[in-house]
JSON list of C-alpha atoms in Angstrom, two decimals:
[
{"chain": "A", "resi": 1, "resn": "MET", "atom": "CA", "xyz": [-7.04, 102.67, 86.21]},
{"chain": "A", "resi": 2, "resn": "SER", "atom": "CA", "xyz": [-7.74, 98.99, 85.47]},
{"chain": "A", "resi": 3, "resn": "GLU", "atom": "CA", "xyz": [-10.73, 97.95, 83.40]},
{"chain": "A", "resi": 4, "resn": "SER", "atom": "CA", "xyz": [-14.18, 98.05, 85.02]},
{"chain": "A", "resi": 5, "resn": "LEU", "atom": "CA", "xyz": [-15.79, 94.60, 84.81]},
{"chain": "A", "resi": 6, "resn": "VAL", "atom": "CA", "xyz": [-19.07, 95.08, 86.69]},
{"chain": "A", "resi": 7, "resn": "THR", "atom": "CA", "xyz": [-20.94, 98.19, 87.79]},
{"chain": "A", "resi": 8, "resn": "LEU", "atom": "CA", "xyz": [-23.98, 97.97, 90.06]},
{"chain": "A", "resi": 9, "resn": "ASP", "atom": "CA", "xyz": [-26.12, 101.07, 90.01]},
{"chain": "A", "resi": 10, "resn": "ASN", "atom": "CA", "xyz": [-28.72, 101.31, 92.81]},
{"chain": "A", "resi": 11, "resn": "LEU", "atom": "CA", "xyz": [-29.36, 97.57, 92.48]},
{"chain": "A", "resi": 12, "resn": "THR", "atom": "CA", "xyz": [-32.58, 96.66, 94.29]},
{"chain": "A", "resi": 13, "resn": "VAL", "atom": "CA", "xyz": [-34.29, 93.27, 94.53]},
{"chain": "A", "resi": 14, "resn": "GLU", "atom": "CA", "xyz": [-37.61, 92.98, 96.35]},
{"chain": "A", "resi": 15, "resn": "PHE", "atom": "CA", "xyz": [-39.53, 89.84, 97.26]},
{"chain": "A", "resi": 16, "resn": "GLU", "atom": "CA", "xyz": [-43.25, 90.55, 97.80]},
{"chain": "A", "resi": 17, "resn": "GLY", "atom": "CA", "xyz": [-42.54, 94.25, 98.14]},
{"chain": "A", "resi": 18, "resn": "ARG", "atom": "CA", "xyz": [-39.82, 93.76, 100.77]},
{"chain": "A", "resi": 19, "resn": "PRO", "atom": "CA", "xyz": [-36.27, 94.78, 99.78]},
{"chain": "A", "resi": 20, "resn": "VAL", "atom": "CA", "xyz": [-33.82, 91.88, 100.08]},
{"chain": "A", "resi": 21, "resn": "VAL", "atom": "CA", "xyz": [-31.07, 93.90, 98.40]},
{"chain": "A", "resi": 22, "resn": "ASP", "atom": "CA", "xyz": [-31.54, 97.64, 98.69]},
{"chain": "A", "resi": 23, "resn": "ARG", "atom": "CA", "xyz": [-29.88, 100.30, 96.47]},
{"chain": "A", "resi": 24, "resn": "VAL", "atom": "CA", "xyz": [-26.44, 98.69, 96.23]},
{"chain": "A", "resi": 25, "resn": "ASN", "atom": "CA", "xyz": [-23.74, 100.52, 94.26]},
{"chain": "A", "resi": 26, "resn": "LEU", "atom": "CA", "xyz": [-20.52, 98.70, 93.45]},
{"chain": "A", "resi": 27, "resn": "ASN", "atom": "CA", "xyz": [-17.73, 98.81, 90.90]},
{"chain": "A", "resi": 28, "resn": "VAL", "atom": "CA", "xyz": [-15.48, 95.79, 90.35]},
{"chain": "A", "resi": 29, "resn": "HIS", "atom": "CA", "xyz": [-12.26, 96.27, 88.38]},
{"chain": "A", "resi": 30, "resn": "ARG", "atom": "CA", "xyz": [-9.88, 93.74, 86.87]},
{"chain": "A", "resi": 31, "resn": "GLY", "atom": "CA", "xyz": [-7.49, 92.65, 89.62]},
{"chain": "A", "resi": 32, "resn": "ASP", "atom": "CA", "xyz": [-9.88, 93.40, 92.50]},
{"chain": "A", "resi": 33, "resn": "ILE", "atom": "CA", "xyz": [-10.76, 90.85, 95.16]},
{"chain": "A", "resi": 34, "resn": "ILE", "atom": "CA", "xyz": [-13.97, 92.06, 96.77]},
{"chain": "A", "resi": 35, "resn": "THR", "atom": "CA", "xyz": [-15.55, 90.07, 99.59]},
{"chain": "A", "resi": 36, "resn": "ILE", "atom": "CA", "xyz": [-19.17, 90.49, 100.61]},
{"chain": "A", "resi": 37, "resn": "ILE", "atom": "CA", "xyz": [-19.85, 89.69, 104.25]},
{"chain": "A", "resi": 38, "resn": "GLY", "atom": "CA", "xyz": [-22.99, 90.01, 106.33]},
{"chain": "A", "resi": 39, "resn": "PRO", "atom": "CA", "xyz": [-25.35, 88.10, 108.60]},
{"chain": "A", "resi": 40, "resn": "ASN", "atom": "CA", "xyz": [-27.62, 85.30, 107.35]},
{"chain": "A", "resi": 41, "resn": "GLY", "atom": "CA", "xyz": [-30.50, 86.70, 105.32]},
{"chain": "A", "resi": 42, "resn": "ALA", "atom": "CA", "xyz": [-28.51, 89.83, 104.42]},
{"chain": "A", "resi": 43, "resn": "GLY", "atom": "CA", "xyz": [-29.11, 89.33, 100.68]},
{"chain": "A", "resi": 44, "resn": "LYS", "atom": "CA", "xyz": [-25.58, 88.20, 99.75]},
{"chain": "A", "resi": 45, "resn": "THR", "atom": "CA", "xyz": [-26.53, 85.29, 97.49]},
{"chain": "A", "resi": 46, "resn": "THR", "atom": "CA", "xyz": [-29.38, 87.32, 95.95]},
{"chain": "A", "resi": 47, "resn": "LEU", "atom": "CA", "xyz": [-26.86, 90.04, 95.07]},
{"chain": "A", "resi": 48, "resn": "ILE", "atom": "CA", "xyz": [-24.55, 87.49, 93.42]},
{"chain": "A", "resi": 49, "resn": "LYS", "atom": "CA", "xyz": [-27.46, 86.00, 91.45]},
{"chain": "A", "resi": 50, "resn": "ALA", "atom": "CA", "xyz": [-28.43, 89.48, 90.26]},
{"chain": "A", "resi": 51, "resn": "ILE", "atom": "CA", "xyz": [-24.86, 90.01, 88.97]},
{"chain": "A", "resi": 52, "resn": "LEU", "atom": "CA", "xyz": [-24.99, 86.63, 87.20]},
{"chain": "A", "resi": 53, "resn": "GLY", "atom": "CA", "xyz": [-28.33, 87.49, 85.59]},
{"chain": "A", "resi": 54, "resn": "ILE", "atom": "CA", "xyz": [-30.14, 84.66, 87.41]},
{"chain": "A", "resi": 55, "resn": "GLN", "atom": "CA", "xyz": [-32.16, 87.02, 89.63]},
{"chain": "A", "resi": 56, "resn": "LYS", "atom": "CA", "xyz": [-34.43, 89.67, 88.13]},
{"chain": "A", "resi": 57, "resn": "LEU", "atom": "CA", "xyz": [-33.91, 93.20, 89.44]},
{"chain": "A", "resi": 58, "resn": "THR", "atom": "CA", "xyz": [-36.75, 95.25, 90.86]},
{"chain": "A", "resi": 59, "resn": "ARG", "atom": "CA", "xyz": [-34.90, 98.52, 90.22]},
{"chain": "A", "resi": 60, "resn": "GLY", "atom": "CA", "xyz": [-31.43, 99.69, 89.27]},
{"chain": "A", "resi": 61, "resn": "ALA", "atom": "CA", "xyz": [-28.97, 98.22, 86.80]},
{"chain": "A", "resi": 62, "resn": "VAL", "atom": "CA", "xyz": [-26.10, 95.75, 86.41]},
{"chain": "A", "resi": 63, "resn": "ARG", "atom": "CA", "xyz": [-23.62, 96.78, 83.73]},
{"chain": "A", "resi": 64, "resn": "LEU", "atom": "CA", "xyz": [-21.09, 94.21, 82.56]},
{"chain": "A", "resi": 65, "resn": "ALA", "atom": "CA", "xyz": [-18.01, 94.83, 80.41]},
{"chain": "A", "resi": 66, "resn": "ASN", "atom": "CA", "xyz": [-18.35, 93.75, 76.77]},
{"chain": "A", "resi": 67, "resn": "ASN", "atom": "CA", "xyz": [-17.82, 90.02, 76.19]},
{"chain": "A", "resi": 68, "resn": "LEU", "atom": "CA", "xyz": [-17.28, 89.47, 79.92]},
{"chain": "A", "resi": 69, "resn": "VAL", "atom": "CA", "xyz": [-16.58, 85.80, 80.76]},
{"chain": "A", "resi": 70, "resn": "ILE", "atom": "CA", "xyz": [-17.74, 84.86, 84.27]},
{"chain": "A", "resi": 71, "resn": "GLY", "atom": "CA", "xyz": [-16.60, 81.76, 86.15]},
{"chain": "A", "resi": 72, "resn": "TYR", "atom": "CA", "xyz": [-19.09, 80.89, 88.89]},
{"chain": "A", "resi": 73, "resn": "VAL", "atom": "CA", "xyz": [-18.44, 78.68, 91.92]},
{"chain": "A", "resi": 74, "resn": "PRO", "atom": "CA", "xyz": [-21.80, 77.96, 93.60]},
{"chain": "A", "resi": 75, "resn": "GLN", "atom": "CA", "xyz": [-22.15, 77.34, 97.32]},
{"chain": "A", "resi": 76, "resn": "HIS", "atom": "CA", "xyz": [-23.27, 73.74, 96.84]},
{"chain": "A", "resi": 77, "resn": "LEU", "atom": "CA", "xyz": [-22.93, 71.18, 94.10]},
{"chain": "A", "resi": 78, "resn": "THR", "atom": "CA", "xyz": [-26.31, 69.45, 93.83]},
{"chain": "A", "resi": 79, "resn": "LEU", "atom": "CA", "xyz": [-26.05, 66.09, 92.08]},
{"chain": "A", "resi": 80, "resn": "GLU", "atom": "CA", "xyz": [-28.39, 63.16, 91.63]},
{"chain": "A", "resi": 81, "resn": "PRO", "atom": "CA", "xyz": [-26.86, 60.64, 94.11]},
{"chain": "A", "resi": 82, "resn": "THR", "atom": "CA", "xyz": [-27.70, 57.60, 91.97]},
{"chain": "A", "resi": 83, "resn": "LEU", "atom": "CA", "xyz": [-26.09, 59.07, 88.82]},
{"chain": "A", "resi": 84, "resn": "PRO", "atom": "CA", "xyz": [-22.48, 57.89, 88.38]},
{"chain": "A", "resi": 85, "resn": "LEU", "atom": "CA", "xyz": [-20.29, 60.89, 87.58]},
{"chain": "A", "resi": 86, "resn": "SER", "atom": "CA", "xyz": [-16.49, 60.99, 87.49]},
{"chain": "A", "resi": 87, "resn": "VAL", "atom": "CA", "xyz": [-14.42, 64.16, 87.88]},
{"chain": "A", "resi": 88, "resn": "LYS", "atom": "CA", "xyz": [-13.33, 63.77, 84.24]},
{"chain": "A", "resi": 89, "resn": "ARG", "atom": "CA", "xyz": [-16.93, 63.58, 83.00]},
{"chain": "A", "resi": 90, "resn": "PHE", "atom": "CA", "xyz": [-18.00, 66.49, 85.20]},
{"chain": "A", "resi": 91, "resn": "MET", "atom": "CA", "xyz": [-15.22, 68.66, 83.75]},
{"chain": "A", "resi": 92, "resn": "LEU", "atom": "CA", "xyz": [-15.98, 67.61, 80.15]},
{"chain": "A", "resi": 93, "resn": "LEU", "atom": "CA", "xyz": [-19.58, 68.81, 80.64]},
{"chain": "A", "resi": 94, "resn": "SER", "atom": "CA", "xyz": [-18.07, 72.31, 80.41]},
{"chain": "A", "resi": 95, "resn": "GLY", "atom": "CA", "xyz": [-17.63, 71.66, 76.68]},
{"chain": "A", "resi": 96, "resn": "ARG", "atom": "CA", "xyz": [-13.87, 72.26, 76.86]},
{"chain": "A", "resi": 97, "resn": "PRO", "atom": "CA", "xyz": [-11.21, 69.81, 75.57]},
{"chain": "A", "resi": 98, "resn": "LEU", "atom": "CA", "xyz": [-9.79, 67.25, 78.01]},
{"chain": "A", "resi": 99, "resn": "SER", "atom": "CA", "xyz": [-6.34, 68.90, 77.97]},
{"chain": "A", "resi": 100, "resn": "GLU", "atom": "CA", "xyz": [-7.83, 72.22, 79.17]},
{"chain": "A", "resi": 101, "resn": "CYS", "atom": "CA", "xyz": [-9.87, 70.39, 81.81]},
{"chain": "A", "resi": 102, "resn": "GLU", "atom": "CA", "xyz": [-6.75, 68.58, 83.04]},
{"chain": "A", "resi": 103, "resn": "ASN", "atom": "CA", "xyz": [-4.81, 71.87, 83.20]},
{"chain": "A", "resi": 104, "resn": "ALA", "atom": "CA", "xyz": [-7.54, 73.48, 85.30]},
{"chain": "A", "resi": 105, "resn": "LEU", "atom": "CA", "xyz": [-7.62, 70.49, 87.69]},
{"chain": "A", "resi": 106, "resn": "ALA", "atom": "CA", "xyz": [-3.83, 70.62, 87.99]},
{"chain": "A", "resi": 107, "resn": "ARG", "atom": "CA", "xyz": [-3.98, 74.33, 88.80]},
{"chain": "A", "resi": 108, "resn": "THR", "atom": "CA", "xyz": [-6.39, 73.74, 91.67]},
{"chain": "A", "resi": 109, "resn": "GLY", "atom": "CA", "xyz": [-4.37, 70.76, 92.94]},
{"chain": "A", "resi": 110, "resn": "VAL", "atom": "CA", "xyz": [-6.80, 67.93, 92.18]},
{"chain": "A", "resi": 111, "resn": "SER", "atom": "CA", "xyz": [-5.57, 66.44, 88.86]},
{"chain": "A", "resi": 112, "resn": "HIS", "atom": "CA", "xyz": [-4.95, 63.11, 90.66]},
{"chain": "A", "resi": 113, "resn": "LEU", "atom": "CA", "xyz": [-8.74, 62.79, 91.12]},
{"chain": "A", "resi": 114, "resn": "LEU", "atom": "CA", "xyz": [-9.53, 62.66, 87.37]},
{"chain": "A", "resi": 115, "resn": "ASP", "atom": "CA", "xyz": [-11.10, 59.18, 87.55]},
{"chain": "A", "resi": 116, "resn": "ALA", "atom": "CA", "xyz": [-12.62, 59.56, 91.03]},
{"chain": "A", "resi": 117, "resn": "SER", "atom": "CA", "xyz": [-16.37, 59.73, 91.60]},
{"chain": "A", "resi": 118, "resn": "VAL", "atom": "CA", "xyz": [-17.59, 63.27, 92.28]},
{"chain": "A", "resi": 119, "resn": "HIS", "atom": "CA", "xyz": [-19.85, 61.78, 94.99]},
{"chain": "A", "resi": 120, "resn": "HIS", "atom": "CA", "xyz": [-16.87, 60.52, 97.01]},
{"chain": "A", "resi": 121, "resn": "LEU", "atom": "CA", "xyz": [-14.85, 63.75, 97.17]},
{"chain": "A", "resi": 122, "resn": "SER", "atom": "CA", "xyz": [-14.14, 65.51, 100.45]},
{"chain": "A", "resi": 123, "resn": "GLY", "atom": "CA", "xyz": [-15.46, 69.05, 101.02]},
{"chain": "A", "resi": 124, "resn": "GLY", "atom": "CA", "xyz": [-12.09, 70.56, 100.07]},
{"chain": "A", "resi": 125, "resn": "GLU", "atom": "CA", "xyz": [-11.71, 68.41, 96.96]},
{"chain": "A", "resi": 126, "resn": "ARG", "atom": "CA", "xyz": [-15.20, 69.29, 95.83]},
{"chain": "A", "resi": 127, "resn": "GLN", "atom": "CA", "xyz": [-14.57, 73.03, 96.19]},
{"chain": "A", "resi": 128, "resn": "ARG", "atom": "CA", "xyz": [-11.32, 72.71, 94.21]},
{"chain": "A", "resi": 129, "resn": "LEU", "atom": "CA", "xyz": [-13.21, 70.80, 91.50]},
{"chain": "A", "resi": 130, "resn": "LEU", "atom": "CA", "xyz": [-15.84, 73.56, 91.29]},
{"chain": "A", "resi": 131, "resn": "LEU", "atom": "CA", "xyz": [-13.06, 76.14, 91.10]},
{"chain": "A", "resi": 132, "resn": "ALA", "atom": "CA", "xyz": [-11.37, 74.17, 88.29]},
{"chain": "A", "resi": 133, "resn": "ARG", "atom": "CA", "xyz": [-14.70, 74.04, 86.44]},
{"chain": "A", "resi": 134, "resn": "ALA", "atom": "CA", "xyz": [-14.95, 77.84, 86.70]},
{"chain": "A", "resi": 135, "resn": "LEU", "atom": "CA", "xyz": [-11.29, 78.30, 85.64]},
{"chain": "A", "resi": 136, "resn": "VAL", "atom": "CA", "xyz": [-11.59, 76.24, 82.47]},
{"chain": "A", "resi": 137, "resn": "ARG", "atom": "CA", "xyz": [-13.62, 79.12, 81.02]},
{"chain": "A", "resi": 138, "resn": "GLN", "atom": "CA", "xyz": [-10.60, 81.47, 81.38]},
{"chain": "A", "resi": 139, "resn": "PRO", "atom": "CA", "xyz": [-12.84, 83.96, 83.21]},
{"chain": "A", "resi": 140, "resn": "ASP", "atom": "CA", "xyz": [-12.44, 87.73, 83.41]},
{"chain": "A", "resi": 141, "resn": "LEU", "atom": "CA", "xyz": [-14.47, 87.60, 86.63]},
{"chain": "A", "resi": 142, "resn": "LEU", "atom": "CA", "xyz": [-14.60, 84.83, 89.24]},
{"chain": "A", "resi": 143, "resn": "VAL", "atom": "CA", "xyz": [-17.77, 84.80, 91.34]},
{"chain": "A", "resi": 144, "resn": "LEU", "atom": "CA", "xyz": [-17.54, 82.59, 94.44]},
{"chain": "A", "resi": 145, "resn": "ASP", "atom": "CA", "xyz": [-20.41, 81.91, 96.83]},
{"chain": "A", "resi": 146, "resn": "GLU", "atom": "CA", "xyz": [-18.88, 80.68, 100.11]},
{"chain": "A", "resi": 147, "resn": "PRO", "atom": "CA", "xyz": [-15.90, 78.99, 98.40]},
{"chain": "A", "resi": 148, "resn": "ALA", "atom": "CA", "xyz": [-14.62, 77.48, 101.66]},
{"chain": "A", "resi": 149, "resn": "GLN", "atom": "CA", "xyz": [-17.94, 75.87, 102.62]},
{"chain": "A", "resi": 150, "resn": "GLY", "atom": "CA", "xyz": [-17.37, 72.41, 104.11]},
{"chain": "A", "resi": 151, "resn": "VAL", "atom": "CA", "xyz": [-13.58, 72.79, 104.08]},
{"chain": "A", "resi": 152, "resn": "ASP", "atom": "CA", "xyz": [-11.45, 72.40, 107.23]},
{"chain": "A", "resi": 153, "resn": "ILE", "atom": "CA", "xyz": [-9.58, 75.41, 108.62]},
{"chain": "A", "resi": 154, "resn": "ASN", "atom": "CA", "xyz": [-6.18, 74.65, 107.05]},
{"chain": "A", "resi": 155, "resn": "GLY", "atom": "CA", "xyz": [-7.84, 73.89, 103.74]},
{"chain": "A", "resi": 156, "resn": "GLN", "atom": "CA", "xyz": [-9.72, 77.20, 103.90]},
{"chain": "A", "resi": 157, "resn": "ALA", "atom": "CA", "xyz": [-6.53, 79.23, 104.32]},
{"chain": "A", "resi": 158, "resn": "ALA", "atom": "CA", "xyz": [-4.96, 77.37, 101.38]},
{"chain": "A", "resi": 159, "resn": "LEU", "atom": "CA", "xyz": [-8.06, 77.88, 99.23]},
{"chain": "A", "resi": 160, "resn": "TYR", "atom": "CA", "xyz": [-8.07, 81.65, 99.81]},
{"chain": "A", "resi": 161, "resn": "GLU", "atom": "CA", "xyz": [-4.35, 81.75, 99.00]},
{"chain": "A", "resi": 162, "resn": "LEU", "atom": "CA", "xyz": [-5.07, 79.86, 95.75]},
{"chain": "A", "resi": 163, "resn": "ILE", "atom": "CA", "xyz": [-7.80, 82.39, 94.84]},
{"chain": "A", "resi": 164, "resn": "ARG", "atom": "CA", "xyz": [-5.29, 85.22, 95.27]},
{"chain": "A", "resi": 165, "resn": "GLN", "atom": "CA", "xyz": [-2.77, 83.41, 93.06]},
{"chain": "A", "resi": 166, "resn": "LEU", "atom": "CA", "xyz": [-5.40, 82.82, 90.38]},
{"chain": "A", "resi": 167, "resn": "ARG", "atom": "CA", "xyz": [-6.35, 86.49, 90.45]},
{"chain": "A", "resi": 168, "resn": "ASP", "atom": "CA", "xyz": [-2.68, 87.34, 89.81]},
{"chain": "A", "resi": 169, "resn": "GLU", "atom": "CA", "xyz": [-2.25, 84.76, 87.03]},
{"chain": "A", "resi": 170, "resn": "LEU", "atom": "CA", "xyz": [-5.50, 85.43, 85.16]},
{"chain": "A", "resi": 171, "resn": "HIS", "atom": "CA", "xyz": [-5.55, 89.13, 86.04]},
{"chain": "A", "resi": 172, "resn": "CYS", "atom": "CA", "xyz": [-9.27, 88.67, 86.64]},
{"chain": "A", "resi": 173, "resn": "GLY", "atom": "CA", "xyz": [-11.60, 90.28, 89.13]},
{"chain": "A", "resi": 174, "resn": "VAL", "atom": "CA", "xyz": [-12.98, 88.27, 92.05]},
{"chain": "A", "resi": 175, "resn": "ILE", "atom": "CA", "xyz": [-16.24, 88.72, 93.96]},
{"chain": "A", "resi": 176, "resn": "MET", "atom": "CA", "xyz": [-16.79, 86.31, 96.81]},
{"chain": "A", "resi": 177, "resn": "ILE", "atom": "CA", "xyz": [-19.21, 85.81, 99.66]},
{"chain": "A", "resi": 178, "resn": "SER", "atom": "CA", "xyz": [-17.80, 84.54, 102.91]},
{"chain": "A", "resi": 179, "resn": "HIS", "atom": "CA", "xyz": [-18.71, 83.94, 106.53]},
{"chain": "A", "resi": 180, "resn": "ASP", "atom": "CA", "xyz": [-15.16, 83.28, 107.64]},
{"chain": "A", "resi": 181, "resn": "LEU", "atom": "CA", "xyz": [-14.23, 86.81, 108.59]},
{"chain": "A", "resi": 182, "resn": "HIS", "atom": "CA", "xyz": [-10.72, 86.11, 109.88]},
{"chain": "A", "resi": 183, "resn": "LEU", "atom": "CA", "xyz": [-9.47, 84.30, 106.82]},
{"chain": "A", "resi": 184, "resn": "VAL", "atom": "CA", "xyz": [-11.20, 86.71, 104.46]},
{"chain": "A", "resi": 185, "resn": "MET", "atom": "CA", "xyz": [-9.51, 89.69, 106.05]},
{"chain": "A", "resi": 186, "resn": "ALA", "atom": "CA", "xyz": [-6.16, 88.22, 105.01]},
{"chain": "A", "resi": 187, "resn": "ALA", "atom": "CA", "xyz": [-7.29, 87.26, 101.51]},
{"chain": "A", "resi": 188, "resn": "THR", "atom": "CA", "xyz": [-9.24, 90.25, 100.19]},
{"chain": "A", "resi": 189, "resn": "ASP", "atom": "CA", "xyz": [-8.54, 93.78, 98.95]},
{"chain": "A", "resi": 190, "resn": "LYS", "atom": "CA", "xyz": [-11.90, 95.27, 99.86]},
{"chain": "A", "resi": 191, "resn": "VAL", "atom": "CA", "xyz": [-14.74, 94.23, 102.15]},
{"chain": "A", "resi": 192, "resn": "ILE", "atom": "CA", "xyz": [-18.39, 95.11, 101.68]},
{"chain": "A", "resi": 193, "resn": "CYS", "atom": "CA", "xyz": [-20.62, 94.57, 104.70]},
{"chain": "A", "resi": 194, "resn": "LEU", "atom": "CA", "xyz": [-24.14, 93.91, 103.43]},
{"chain": "A", "resi": 195, "resn": "ASN", "atom": "CA", "xyz": [-27.33, 93.84, 105.46]},
{"chain": "A", "resi": 196, "resn": "GLN", "atom": "CA", "xyz": [-29.86, 94.42, 102.67]},
{"chain": "A", "resi": 197, "resn": "HIS", "atom": "CA", "xyz": [-28.05, 97.71, 102.03]},
{"chain": "A", "resi": 198, "resn": "VAL", "atom": "CA", "xyz": [-24.30, 98.35, 102.18]},
{"chain": "A", "resi": 199, "resn": "CYS", "atom": "CA", "xyz": [-23.63, 99.10, 105.87]},
{"chain": "A", "resi": 200, "resn": "CYS", "atom": "CA", "xyz": [-19.97, 99.87, 105.32]},
{"chain": "A", "resi": 201, "resn": "SER", "atom": "CA", "xyz": [-17.17, 99.07, 102.90]},
{"chain": "A", "resi": 202, "resn": "GLY", "atom": "CA", "xyz": [-13.43, 99.57, 102.76]},
{"chain": "A", "resi": 203, "resn": "TYR", "atom": "CA", "xyz": [-10.03, 98.03, 103.30]},
{"chain": "A", "resi": 204, "resn": "PRO", "atom": "CA", "xyz": [-9.91, 95.07, 105.70]},
{"chain": "A", "resi": 205, "resn": "ALA", "atom": "CA", "xyz": [-7.62, 96.88, 108.14]},
{"chain": "A", "resi": 206, "resn": "ASP", "atom": "CA", "xyz": [-10.09, 99.77, 108.47]},
{"chain": "A", "resi": 207, "resn": "ILE", "atom": "CA", "xyz": [-13.44, 98.05, 108.40]},
{"chain": "A", "resi": 208, "resn": "SER", "atom": "CA", "xyz": [-13.22, 96.40, 111.82]},
{"chain": "A", "resi": 209, "resn": "HIS", "atom": "CA", "xyz": [-13.21, 99.90, 113.39]},
{"chain": "A", "resi": 210, "resn": "ASP", "atom": "CA", "xyz": [-16.32, 101.03, 111.50]},
{"chain": "A", "resi": 211, "resn": "PRO", "atom": "CA", "xyz": [-19.31, 101.61, 113.83]},
{"chain": "A", "resi": 212, "resn": "ALA", "atom": "CA", "xyz": [-21.68, 99.97, 111.30]},
{"chain": "A", "resi": 213, "resn": "PHE", "atom": "CA", "xyz": [-19.47, 96.87, 111.23]},
{"chain": "A", "resi": 214, "resn": "ILE", "atom": "CA", "xyz": [-19.39, 96.74, 115.04]},
{"chain": "A", "resi": 215, "resn": "ASP", "atom": "CA", "xyz": [-23.21, 97.14, 115.13]},
{"chain": "A", "resi": 216, "resn": "THR", "atom": "CA", "xyz": [-23.62, 94.21, 112.72]},
{"chain": "A", "resi": 217, "resn": "PHE", "atom": "CA", "xyz": [-21.04, 91.77, 114.09]},
{"chain": "A", "resi": 218, "resn": "GLY", "atom": "CA", "xyz": [-20.41, 92.96, 117.66]},
{"chain": "A", "resi": 219, "resn": "HIS", "atom": "CA", "xyz": [-17.37, 94.32, 119.53]},
{"chain": "A", "resi": 220, "resn": "GLN", "atom": "CA", "xyz": [-15.80, 90.93, 120.16]},
{"chain": "A", "resi": 221, "resn": "VAL", "atom": "CA", "xyz": [-15.58, 90.03, 116.47]},
{"chain": "A", "resi": 222, "resn": "ALA", "atom": "CA", "xyz": [-14.35, 93.51, 115.55]},
{"chain": "A", "resi": 223, "resn": "GLU", "atom": "CA", "xyz": [-11.61, 93.41, 118.19]},
{"chain": "A", "resi": 224, "resn": "SER", "atom": "CA", "xyz": [-10.45, 89.92, 117.27]},
{"chain": "A", "resi": 225, "resn": "LEU", "atom": "CA", "xyz": [-10.33, 90.96, 113.60]},
{"chain": "A", "resi": 226, "resn": "ALA", "atom": "CA", "xyz": [-8.21, 93.98, 114.41]},
{"chain": "A", "resi": 227, "resn": "VAL", "atom": "CA", "xyz": [-5.77, 91.75, 116.31]},
{"chain": "A", "resi": 228, "resn": "TYR", "atom": "CA", "xyz": [-5.87, 89.12, 113.58]},
{"chain": "A", "resi": 229, "resn": "HIS", "atom": "CA", "xyz": [-5.18, 91.49, 110.76]},
{"chain": "A", "resi": 230, "resn": "HIS", "atom": "CA", "xyz": [-2.22, 92.95, 112.61]},
{"chain": "A", "resi": 231, "resn": "HIS", "atom": "CA", "xyz": [-0.58, 89.55, 113.07]},
{"chain": "A", "resi": 232, "resn": "HIS", "atom": "CA", "xyz": [-1.53, 87.75, 109.88]},
{"chain": "A", "resi": 233, "resn": "ASN", "atom": "CA", "xyz": [1.57, 88.57, 107.83]},
{"chain": "A", "resi": 234, "resn": "HIS", "atom": "CA", "xyz": [2.43, 85.17, 106.44]},
{"chain": "A", "resi": 235, "resn": "ARG", "atom": "CA", "xyz": [1.00, 82.91, 103.74]},
{"chain": "A", "resi": 236, "resn": "HIS", "atom": "CA", "xyz": [-0.20, 79.31, 103.57]},
{"chain": "A", "resi": 237, "resn": "ASP", "atom": "CA", "xyz": [0.73, 76.63, 101.08]},
{"chain": "A", "resi": 238, "resn": "LEU", "atom": "CA", "xyz": [-1.78, 74.27, 99.44]},
{"chain": "A", "resi": 239, "resn": "HIS", "atom": "CA", "xyz": [-1.84, 72.09, 102.54]},
{"chain": "A", "resi": 240, "resn": "GLY", "atom": "CA", "xyz": [-2.53, 74.98, 104.91]},
{"chain": "A", "resi": 241, "resn": "ASN", "atom": "CA", "xyz": [1.03, 75.11, 106.30]},
{"chain": "A", "resi": 242, "resn": "VAL", "atom": "CA", "xyz": [2.53, 78.50, 107.08]},
{"chain": "A", "resi": 243, "resn": "VAL", "atom": "CA", "xyz": [5.09, 79.69, 104.54]},
{"chain": "A", "resi": 244, "resn": "GLY", "atom": "CA", "xyz": [6.85, 82.99, 104.00]},
{"chain": "A", "resi": 245, "resn": "SER", "atom": "CA", "xyz": [8.06, 85.64, 106.35]},
{"chain": "A", "resi": 246, "resn": "GLY", "atom": "CA", "xyz": [6.80, 87.07, 109.59]},
{"chain": "A", "resi": 247, "resn": "HIS", "atom": "CA", "xyz": [5.51, 85.77, 112.88]},
{"chain": "A", "resi": 248, "resn": "GLU", "atom": "CA", "xyz": [3.62, 82.53, 113.06]},
{"chain": "A", "resi": 249, "resn": "GLU", "atom": "CA", "xyz": [1.12, 84.15, 115.37]},
{"chain": "A", "resi": 250, "resn": "CYS", "atom": "CA", "xyz": [-2.01, 83.45, 113.38]},
{"chain": "A", "resi": 251, "resn": "SER", "atom": "CA", "xyz": [-4.44, 84.46, 116.08]},
{"chain": "A", "resi": 252, "resn": "GLY", "atom": "CA", "xyz": [-7.45, 84.36, 113.76]},
{"chain": "A", "resi": 253, "resn": "HIS", "atom": "CA", "xyz": [-7.38, 80.59, 113.51]},
{"chain": "A", "resi": 254, "resn": "ALA", "atom": "CA", "xyz": [-8.13, 80.33, 117.20]},
{"chain": "A", "resi": 255, "resn": "HIS", "atom": "CA", "xyz": [-11.35, 82.29, 116.85]},
{"chain": "A", "resi": 256, "resn": "HIS", "atom": "CA", "xyz": [-13.00, 80.16, 114.18]}
]
């Protein structure tokens, strides 16, 4: 059994007496990619913040492995628009040497942007920069809040493929939040459907048949996911192009 990185034990967060996250149990091991899905207001970001220690718990516990290094990719990068900030300077704020920063940028495919202004990056470039910033820490656990936010469909597929590759290379665990159900189903090992509490969890191929999943997302989404998962047996390169074996019948992209 691989090393346990994070254990959530009956984790509960209440705002003004109302549970936003209710009695969540979860175990994340090294090598896992676990994706948390759920409707808006389901408590997904609150759960992530509780794991990171940013959000105080009402009840329950978060247990982290000793000396656990977490790399966090937030949903948005909030910067003062009048403050000039290059990619190089942004990376150096991590406190790591330039060579390590350059290696991380190269690994996420944006080393050519070293001297560019952070303010002028596209959505995809910005997400790759945030991922590089998380990677430079050599994390045991990557925590990603909507990593494909503001990225076009081909870029999203490539980004999820990159996350899988990084998991393999670093042998880290990954927890991510996502709305893009079709792409996530191809990129994750386990899905947790959260709506304050855990409605259902399991392997992507099984979860679309779960009554709780169908209640939360509807029959149409569940059916299209089942079809998608069946056909999505190829990979994407960094530019979103299909590579590898199998049919090129990527039906999920049509449902975005």
